[in-house]
Structures are given as structure tokens and as C-alpha cells.
Short mmCIF file of C-alpha atoms in Angstrom, two decimals:
data_model
loop_
_atom_site.label_atom_id
_atom_site.label_comp_id
_atom_site.label_asym_id
_atom_site.label_seq_id
_atom_site.Cartn_x
_atom_site.Cartn_y
_atom_site.Cartn_z
CA MET A 1 0.00 0.00 0.00
CA ASN A 2 1.07 3.57 -0.62
CA LEU A 3 2.00 5.36 2.60
CA ALA A 4 1.05 8.67 1.09
CA ALA A 5 -2.49 7.35 0.65
CA ALA A 6 -2.96 6.82 4.39
CA ASP A 7 -4.94 9.73 5.85
CA THR A 8 -3.32 10.60 9.17
CA SER A 9 -4.27 14.27 9.25
CA GLY A 10 -6.78 13.82 12.05
CA LEU A 11 -4.73 11.43 14.16
CA PRO A 12 -3.23 12.84 17.33
CA LEU A 13 0.29 11.75 18.12
CA TYR A 14 0.61 10.08 21.52
CA LEU A 15 3.66 12.15 22.44
CA PHE A 16 4.24 15.83 21.95
CA ALA A 17 6.92 16.38 19.34
CA SER A 18 9.35 18.06 21.74
CA GLN A 19 8.98 15.24 24.26
CA LEU A 20 9.49 12.63 21.56
CA ILE A 21 12.67 14.37 20.44
CA ALA A 22 13.85 14.46 24.07
CA VAL A 23 13.18 10.75 24.49
CA GLY A 24 15.13 9.93 21.34
CA SER A 25 18.06 12.10 22.43
CA ILE A 26 18.16 10.70 25.96
CA CYS A 27 17.92 7.10 24.87
CA ARG A 28 20.58 7.45 22.21
CA THR A 29 23.08 8.62 24.83
CA SER A 30 22.41 5.72 27.19
CA PRO A 31 23.89 2.44 25.93
CA SER A 32 21.74 0.26 28.20
CA VAL A 33 18.37 1.83 27.43
CA LEU A 34 17.01 1.77 23.91
CA PRO A 35 13.87 3.30 22.43
CA LEU A 36 11.18 1.04 21.05
CA CYS A 37 7.99 1.91 19.26
CA PHE A 38 5.19 -0.66 19.28
CA LEU A 39 2.07 0.45 17.48
CA VAL A 40 -0.30 -1.46 15.31
CA GLY A 41 -0.27 -0.84 11.57
CA HIS A 42 2.71 0.48 9.65
CA ILE A 43 0.45 2.18 7.13
CA THR A 44 -0.88 4.58 9.75
CA LEU A 45 2.16 4.69 12.02
CA ASP A 46 4.76 5.34 9.34
CA ALA A 47 2.66 7.93 7.55
CA CYS A 48 1.93 9.76 10.80
CA LEU A 49 5.59 9.88 11.85
CA LYS A 50 6.63 11.08 8.39
CA ARG A 51 3.87 13.71 8.27
CA LEU A 52 5.03 15.10 11.61
CA GLY A 53 8.70 15.07 10.58
CA MET A 54 9.62 12.47 13.20
CA TRP A 55 10.45 9.43 11.09
CA GLU A 56 14.18 10.13 11.29
CA LEU A 57 14.13 10.14 15.11
CA PHE A 58 13.85 6.36 15.26
CA ASP A 59 16.39 3.73 14.32
CA ASN A 60 13.70 1.08 14.67
CA VAL A 61 9.99 1.53 14.06
CA TRP A 62 8.13 -1.69 14.65
CA SER A 63 4.51 -2.63 14.58
CA CYS A 64 3.06 -5.66 16.35
CA ASP A 65 2.62 -7.00 12.82
CA ASP A 66 6.41 -7.27 12.51
CA PHE A 67 6.36 -9.88 15.26
CA ASN A 68 3.10 -11.63 14.30
CA THR A 69 1.77 -11.12 17.82
CA THR A 70 0.39 -8.43 20.13
CA LYS A 71 1.62 -6.43 23.12
CA ALA A 72 -0.33 -8.87 25.28
CA ASP A 73 2.19 -11.62 24.45
CA PRO A 74 5.45 -11.49 26.48
CA GLN A 75 7.28 -12.98 23.50
CA ILE A 76 7.04 -9.69 21.58
CA TYR A 77 9.33 -8.03 24.13
CA VAL A 78 11.84 -10.87 23.99
CA LEU A 79 11.85 -10.74 20.18
CA ALA A 80 12.28 -6.96 20.18
CA ALA A 81 15.26 -7.19 22.53
CA LYS A 82 16.83 -9.84 20.27
CA ARG A 83 16.42 -7.55 17.26
CA LEU A 84 18.26 -4.89 19.22
CA ASN A 85 20.99 -7.38 20.14
CA ARG A 86 20.20 -6.84 23.80
CA SER A 87 18.89 -8.97 26.62
CA VAL A 88 15.37 -8.09 27.76
CA GLU A 89 16.81 -6.87 31.07
CA GLU A 90 18.79 -4.18 29.23
CA VAL A 91 15.76 -2.60 27.59
CA LEU A 92 13.57 0.05 29.17
CA PHE A 93 9.96 -0.20 28.01
CA LEU A 94 7.76 2.89 28.29
CA ASP A 95 3.98 2.70 27.95
CA ASP A 96 0.81 4.27 29.25
CA ASN A 97 -1.09 0.99 29.21
CA LEU A 98 -1.15 -1.07 32.42
CA ASN A 99 -1.58 -4.38 30.61
CA ALA A 100 1.32 -3.71 28.26
CA ASP A 101 3.47 -2.63 31.22
CA LEU A 102 2.60 -5.82 33.11
CA THR A 103 3.38 -7.99 30.10
CA ALA A 104 6.73 -6.30 29.42
CA LYS A 105 7.62 -6.69 33.10
CA ALA A 106 6.67 -10.39 32.96
CA ALA A 107 9.00 -10.74 29.97
CA GLY A 108 11.87 -9.36 32.07
CA MET A 109 12.14 -5.77 30.80
CA GLN A 110 12.64 -2.72 32.93
CA VAL A 111 9.35 -0.84 32.71
CA CYS A 112 8.47 2.82 33.03
CA GLY A 113 4.79 3.63 33.29
CA VAL A 114 3.78 6.81 31.53
CA TYR A 115 0.90 9.03 32.57
CA ASP A 116 -1.80 9.57 30.01
CA GLU A 117 -5.32 10.87 30.41
CA SER A 118 -6.61 7.55 29.03
CA SER A 119 -5.01 5.62 31.90
CA LYS A 120 -5.47 8.11 34.74
CA ASP A 121 -7.64 5.66 36.70
CA TYR A 122 -4.74 3.18 36.82
CA VAL A 123 -1.91 5.44 37.99
CA GLU A 124 -1.45 3.79 41.39
CA GLN A 125 -1.59 0.28 39.88
CA MET A 126 0.96 1.29 37.26
CA LYS A 127 3.27 2.78 39.90
CA ALA A 128 3.10 -0.46 41.87
CA ALA A 129 3.70 -2.66 38.82
CA THR A 130 6.53 -0.74 37.13
CA ASP A 131 10.13 0.09 37.96
CA TYR A 132 9.57 3.77 37.24
CA TYR A 133 6.63 6.07 36.60
CA ILE A 134 6.66 9.45 34.89
CA TYR A 135 4.05 12.11 34.28
CA ASP A 136 6.08 13.82 31.59
CA PHE A 137 8.97 12.72 29.39
CA SER A 138 11.08 15.57 30.72
CA GLN A 139 11.42 13.38 33.84
CA LEU A 140 13.35 10.66 31.98
CA PRO A 141 16.86 12.04 32.64
CA GLN A 142 16.21 11.90 36.38
CA LEU A 143 15.46 8.17 36.36
CA GLU A 144 18.04 5.96 38.03
CA CYS A 145 18.62 4.01 34.82
CA PHE A 146 19.89 7.17 33.10
CA GLN A 147 22.36 8.09 35.84
#
């Protein structure tokens, strides 16, 4: 399919552009923490990132389709770490979804819960289940794993 044909004009981006740039910069300077992007559907994802001028920020842009599974399967996190030539313990997973955070943690990854309005009712559960929790990506440099 033609990426240019995908209409992403009305799709909000999960992260603000400046925060996404900060995440990419922080992660690129830390050899033990690598950025991952798990979203469903390359047609929409790729077109959206390109439209917003953010495609170049990522070395790896993966969809669940690339692994023939979903974020509910711990194997996706193991496979992603292998593609990065890292052990799962070396990868920091960031997500605003409690179930995804729990699954990544079960797979052995370090997990950072991320506040989002859509998951505001689960903040305390996410804090208890994850290694770290942030309300804003500007907090990433203060995390122990970046020290």
C-alpha cells in the first residue's frame, strides 16, 4: 500500500513532538536503554511519523505486525530485545497501558509507566507494577537508569 495514501491528518500523536525528540536524544546517549515503538499498523504509524517530521528520530519503528503477535504476548518483548541485540533486562519499556506494562515486566524488561489521560484511573496500579513512573517525558533524565 502507498504510505502517502494513508490519511493521518486527524490522528493525534501520543507524544508531543518536543517530548518525543527528548526521548530519542536521551535514549541514544544511554547504551543500556534503547527506544522502542510498538504500534499497530505500519500504514498509519509510518505515515503519521513522516507527516510530523519524526520518522528520522527512530532507528527502529516496529509494529506488532512485525512480530506476528500483540503487546499482550510477552514474547514480543523478547523478540524486540533480540532484534536490538540486547537482553530483555537491558531494555527500558515505556507505555501508558497497564496491561502492556505488566506484560513487558513479565517478559523481564525494565518498565516505566507513563501518565496519560486515558489511563489516569490506573496510575497507582501502574506505579506499583513498574520500575519507574513518569508524568512527563522531561522526567526521563532523572530516572536511576539514566544516571
